Tab-separated table of C-alpha atoms and ligand atoms in Angstrom:
chain	number	residue	atom	x	y	z
A	346	UNK	CA	-10.643	-3.902	-20.954
A	347	UNK	CA	-10.791	-0.358	-19.903
A	348	UNK	CA	-11.677	0.158	-15.999
A	349	UNK	CA	-13.229	3.342	-15.120
A	350	UNK	CA	-14.269	4.105	-11.462
A	351	UNK	CA	-18.046	4.998	-10.748
A	352	UNK	CA	-17.635	7.476	-8.309
A	353	UNK	CA	-17.523	11.468	-7.857
A	354	UNK	CA	-15.633	11.202	-4.688
A	355	UNK	CA	-11.867	12.808	-5.687
A	356	UNK	CA	-9.703	10.575	-2.978
A	357	UNK	CA	-11.345	7.583	-4.182
A	358	UNK	CA	-10.562	8.528	-7.792
A	359	UNK	CA	-7.464	9.631	-6.682
A	360	UNK	CA	-6.665	6.196	-5.017
A	361	UNK	CA	-7.566	4.445	-7.965
A	362	UNK	CA	-5.542	6.456	-10.724
A	363	UNK	CA	-2.586	6.256	-7.858
A	364	UNK	CA	-3.017	2.059	-8.644
A	365	UNK	CA	-2.111	2.693	-12.377
A	366	UNK	CA	-5.225	1.141	-13.793
A	367	UNK	CA	-7.439	3.613	-13.868
A	368	UNK	CA	-8.850	4.659	-17.758
A	369	UNK	CA	-11.615	6.925	-16.646
A	370	UNK	CA	-14.398	8.003	-14.381
A	371	UNK	CA	-18.297	7.965	-14.795
A	372	UNK	CA	-20.524	9.638	-12.606
A	373	UNK	CA	-24.140	10.565	-12.079
A	374	UNK	CA	-26.317	12.871	-10.396
A	375	UNK	CA	-26.924	10.375	-7.645
A	376	UNK	CA	-23.166	10.375	-6.994
A	377	UNK	CA	-22.523	14.098	-7.153
A	378	UNK	CA	-25.118	14.435	-5.049
A	379	UNK	CA	-23.722	11.770	-2.400
A	380	UNK	CA	-20.465	14.204	-2.221
A	381	UNK	CA	-22.847	16.940	-1.548
A	382	UNK	CA	-21.875	18.741	-4.672
A	383	UNK	CA	-24.427	21.383	-5.299
A	384	UNK	CA	-25.440	23.693	-8.105
A	385	UNK	CA	-23.881	24.245	-11.562
A	386	UNK	CA	-20.941	25.977	-10.986
A	387	UNK	CA	-19.778	23.416	-8.498
A	388	UNK	CA	-20.540	20.725	-10.427
A	389	UNK	CA	-18.669	22.203	-13.179
A	390	UNK	CA	-15.684	22.789	-10.770
A	391	UNK	CA	-16.002	19.540	-9.778
A	392	UNK	CA	-15.995	17.819	-13.125
A	393	UNK	CA	-12.814	20.020	-14.104
A	394	UNK	CA	-11.106	18.770	-10.921
A	395	UNK	CA	-12.169	14.888	-11.795
A	396	UNK	CA	-10.808	16.084	-15.245
A	397	UNK	CA	-7.344	17.208	-14.010
A	398	UNK	CA	-6.731	13.669	-11.828
A	399	UNK	CA	-7.615	11.464	-14.598
A	400	UNK	CA	-5.888	11.427	-17.666
A	401	UNK	CA	-9.075	9.420	-19.782
A	402	UNK	CA	-12.955	9.875	-20.352
A	403	UNK	CA	-14.945	11.204	-17.339
A	404	UNK	CA	-18.493	11.355	-18.183
A	405	UNK	CA	-20.792	13.993	-16.955
A	406	UNK	CA	-24.541	13.532	-17.343
A	407	UNK	CA	-27.223	16.131	-18.261
A	408	UNK	CA	-30.091	16.730	-15.987
A	409	UNK	CA	-32.610	17.906	-19.002
A	410	UNK	CA	-34.623	15.211	-20.319
A	411	UNK	CA	-35.522	17.640	-23.296
A	412	UNK	CA	-33.634	17.893	-26.382
A	413	UNK	CA	-32.775	21.451	-26.632
A	414	UNK	CA	-31.926	21.562	-22.727
A	415	UNK	CA	-29.464	18.176	-23.336
A	416	UNK	CA	-28.116	20.091	-26.337
A	417	UNK	CA	-27.471	23.236	-24.165
A	418	UNK	CA	-26.142	21.323	-21.405
A	419	UNK	CA	-24.259	18.935	-23.077
A	420	UNK	CA	-22.272	21.886	-24.976
A	421	UNK	CA	-21.553	23.268	-22.023
A	422	UNK	CA	-19.823	20.153	-20.519
A	423	UNK	CA	-18.382	19.189	-23.490
A	424	UNK	CA	-16.533	22.679	-23.490
A	425	UNK	CA	-15.527	22.244	-19.623
A	426	UNK	CA	-12.202	19.913	-20.576
A	427	UNK	CA	-11.560	17.775	-23.814
A	428	UNK	CA	-11.916	14.564	-21.634
A	429	UNK	CA	-15.250	15.117	-20.866
A	430	UNK	CA	-17.906	12.658	-22.449
A	431	UNK	CA	-21.838	13.747	-22.300
A	432	UNK	CA	-24.421	11.367	-20.488
A	433	UNK	CA	-27.285	11.147	-21.925
A	434	UNK	CA	-30.180	9.214	-20.832
A	435	UNK	CA	-31.646	6.497	-23.532
A	436	UNK	CA	-34.979	8.268	-24.101
A	437	UNK	CA	-36.169	9.463	-27.431
A	438	UNK	CA	-34.932	13.363	-27.128
A	439	UNK	CA	-31.532	11.733	-25.458
A	440	UNK	CA	-31.288	9.636	-29.030
A	441	UNK	CA	-31.978	12.760	-30.789
A	442	UNK	CA	-29.308	14.603	-28.685
A	443	UNK	CA	-26.529	11.937	-29.095
A	444	UNK	CA	-27.144	11.896	-32.937
A	445	UNK	CA	-26.604	16.038	-32.945
A	446	UNK	CA	-23.582	15.502	-30.622
A	447	UNK	CA	-22.064	12.455	-32.453
A	448	UNK	CA	-22.257	14.633	-35.736
A	449	UNK	CA	-20.524	17.516	-34.192
A	450	UNK	CA	-17.797	15.483	-32.529
A	451	UNK	CA	-18.888	15.677	-29.311
A	452	UNK	CA	-18.366	12.404	-27.522
A	453	UNK	CA	-21.676	10.621	-25.335
A	454	UNK	CA	-22.205	7.604	-23.014
A	455	UNK	CA	-26.150	6.499	-23.503
A	456	UNK	CA	-27.115	5.425	-20.193
A	457	UNK	CA	-29.316	3.653	-17.993
A	458	UNK	CA	-29.910	0.829	-21.319
A	459	UNK	CA	-31.256	-2.442	-20.224
A	460	UNK	CA	-32.218	-3.871	-23.189
A	461	UNK	CA	-30.237	-4.891	-26.235
A	462	UNK	CA	-33.252	-2.507	-27.886
A	463	UNK	CA	-32.217	0.521	-26.585
A	464	UNK	CA	-28.717	-0.547	-27.401
A	465	UNK	CA	-29.353	-0.863	-31.023
A	466	UNK	CA	-30.691	2.544	-30.851
A	467	UNK	CA	-27.862	4.379	-29.513
A	468	UNK	CA	-25.332	2.863	-31.780
A	469	UNK	CA	-27.053	4.066	-34.440
A	470	UNK	CA	-27.072	7.539	-33.297
A	471	UNK	CA	-23.698	7.296	-33.088
A	472	UNK	CA	-22.992	6.796	-29.258
A	473	UNK	CA	-19.234	6.543	-27.660
A	474	UNK	CA	-20.262	4.446	-25.233
A	475	UNK	CA	-23.541	2.284	-24.385
A	476	UNK	CA	-24.100	1.703	-20.716
A	477	UNK	CA	-26.086	-1.004	-19.437
A	478	UNK	CA	-26.719	-1.382	-15.969
A	479	UNK	CA	-26.051	-4.955	-15.025
A	480	UNK	CA	-26.679	-4.986	-11.001
A	481	UNK	CA	-30.029	-3.399	-11.424
A	482	UNK	CA	-30.950	-5.808	-13.982
A	483	UNK	CA	-29.882	-8.668	-11.710
A	484	UNK	CA	-31.612	-6.683	-9.048
A	485	UNK	CA	-35.046	-7.568	-10.448
A	486	UNK	CA	-33.991	-11.018	-11.277
A	487	UNK	CA	-32.880	-10.703	-14.886
A	488	UNK	CA	-29.404	-10.982	-16.347
A	489	UNK	CA	-27.157	-8.180	-16.566
A	490	UNK	CA	-24.248	-9.722	-17.882
A	491	UNK	CA	-26.521	-11.741	-20.172
A	492	UNK	CA	-27.302	-8.246	-21.486
A	493	UNK	CA	-23.526	-7.420	-21.651
A	494	UNK	CA	-23.020	-9.980	-23.730
A	495	UNK	CA	-25.869	-9.963	-26.230
A	496	UNK	CA	-24.725	-6.115	-26.977
A	497	UNK	CA	-21.182	-7.050	-27.233
A	498	UNK	CA	-22.521	-9.826	-29.820
A	499	UNK	CA	-24.963	-7.162	-31.641
A	500	UNK	CA	-22.098	-4.543	-32.046
A	501	UNK	CA	-19.715	-7.036	-33.209
A	502	UNK	CA	-22.126	-8.701	-35.757
A	503	UNK	CA	-23.127	-5.005	-37.184
A	504	UNK	CA	-19.666	-3.471	-36.732
A	505	UNK	CA	-20.892	-0.613	-34.510
A	506	UNK	CA	-18.071	1.371	-33.096
A	507	UNK	CA	-20.102	1.949	-29.928
A	508	UNK	CA	-18.134	0.677	-27.110
A	509	UNK	CA	-19.830	-1.183	-24.667
A	510	UNK	CA	-19.302	0.313	-20.943
A	511	UNK	CA	-20.775	-2.306	-18.495
A	512	UNK	CA	-22.093	-0.212	-15.715
A	513	UNK	CA	-23.849	-0.454	-12.448
A	514	UNK	CA	-21.249	-2.842	-11.327
A	515	UNK	CA	-21.480	-4.079	-7.769
A	516	UNK	CA	-18.729	-6.416	-7.301
A	517	UNK	CA	-15.627	-8.259	-8.403
A	518	UNK	CA	-17.737	-11.154	-10.069
A	519	UNK	CA	-19.341	-8.492	-11.973
A	520	UNK	CA	-16.282	-7.302	-13.581
A	521	UNK	CA	-14.943	-10.805	-13.959
A	522	UNK	CA	-18.136	-11.913	-16.016
A	523	UNK	CA	-18.138	-8.486	-17.769
A	524	UNK	CA	-14.511	-9.174	-19.133
A	525	UNK	CA	-15.571	-12.700	-20.016
A	526	UNK	CA	-18.797	-11.250	-21.767
A	527	UNK	CA	-16.022	-9.062	-23.877
A	528	UNK	CA	-17.505	-5.252	-22.315
A	529	UNK	CA	-15.035	-3.034	-23.500
A	530	UNK	CA	-15.183	-0.911	-20.301
A	531	UNK	CA	-16.270	-1.809	-16.782
A	532	UNK	CA	-17.305	0.976	-14.863
A	533	UNK	CA	-16.837	-0.112	-10.520
A	534	UNK	CA	-16.939	0.915	-7.107
A	535	UNK	CA	-13.297	0.951	-5.722
A	536	UNK	CA	-14.146	-1.630	-3.703
A	537	UNK	CA	-14.745	-4.118	-6.727
A	538	UNK	CA	-11.690	-2.833	-8.299
A	539	UNK	CA	-9.661	-3.649	-4.997
A	540	UNK	CA	-11.437	-7.119	-4.420
A	541	UNK	CA	-9.702	-8.242	-7.496
A	542	UNK	CA	-6.160	-8.428	-6.254
A	543	UNK	CA	-7.730	-10.541	-3.313
A	544	UNK	CA	-6.510	-14.114	-3.142
A	545	UNK	CA	-6.036	-16.372	-0.277
A	546	UNK	CA	-3.186	-18.091	-2.097
A	547	UNK	CA	-1.079	-14.742	-2.759
A	548	UNK	CA	-1.376	-13.517	1.164
A	549	UNK	CA	0.007	-17.364	2.382
A	550	UNK	CA	2.284	-17.484	-0.483
A	551	UNK	CA	4.147	-13.843	0.398
A	552	UNK	CA	3.725	-15.086	4.059
A	553	UNK	CA	5.710	-18.171	3.331
A	554	UNK	CA	8.397	-16.463	0.740
A	555	UNK	CA	9.329	-13.543	4.019
A	556	UNK	CA	9.386	-16.125	6.438
A	557	UNK	CA	11.572	-18.484	4.321
A	558	UNK	CA	13.839	-15.331	3.759
A	559	UNK	CA	14.190	-14.335	7.278
A	560	UNK	CA	14.860	-17.862	8.184
A	561	UNK	CA	18.373	-17.396	6.459
A	562	UNK	CA	18.906	-13.478	6.370
A	563	UNK	CA	17.352	-12.671	10.053
B	709	LIG	O1	-22.875	3.844	-13.607
B	709	LIG	C1	-24.035	3.459	-13.199
B	709	LIG	C2	-24.294	3.505	-11.741
B	709	LIG	O2	-23.775	4.458	-11.101
B	709	LIG	C3	-25.631	2.672	-10.968
B	709	LIG	O3	-24.804	2.061	-10.428
B	709	LIG	O4	-25.080	0.481	-8.202
B	709	LIG	O5	-26.648	2.687	-8.823
B	709	LIG	O6	-27.396	0.528	-9.641
B	709	LIG	P1	-25.894	1.609	-9.356
């Protein structure tokens, strides 16, 4: 399973990249706003900075919600760097835009996916990635990981090539569950990635090894 980090924060992206396990980055307008990135030129510059840190796919989201606007924005975003994946919302014009981008060889991430029907349309349109939002489904008492598992099964059954990118991951347990569900990618906050390392027996074992070493070696 590939790991993407779900942030526009350059320090966190660098930290995850330095860990040596980072395969890419996803951003969205909320994450860009959180970093105070204002104005189209600054946003483009920021995407380029992210691409320069990470040797992997970087999702950059269109703001337009109409077909022509999405095409215009997506073509510019895709031209910024070969690693850019154009992120498009799962609405009717978005599906049409994904079809257009797919035929032009521009890679896409169909975002804001909350049902298997939406995932089917994304795959039929030729999306590179589909992003079911795990945490937001859990927030409303639905089964986010269950949706990931259903999409994985459906794509395998019909041999769709679209990769399942589990998004809105909130914690380490979500990552492990998405791994078990067969997601191709999990995009996660840095804290959730680092949480995979935590185990009390690792800490206790290391402490004991070092104590025993010191007993003999001083
Ligand atoms: O990848 C989508 C993600 O950024 C949404 O996460 O926590 O706002 O639901 P969240």
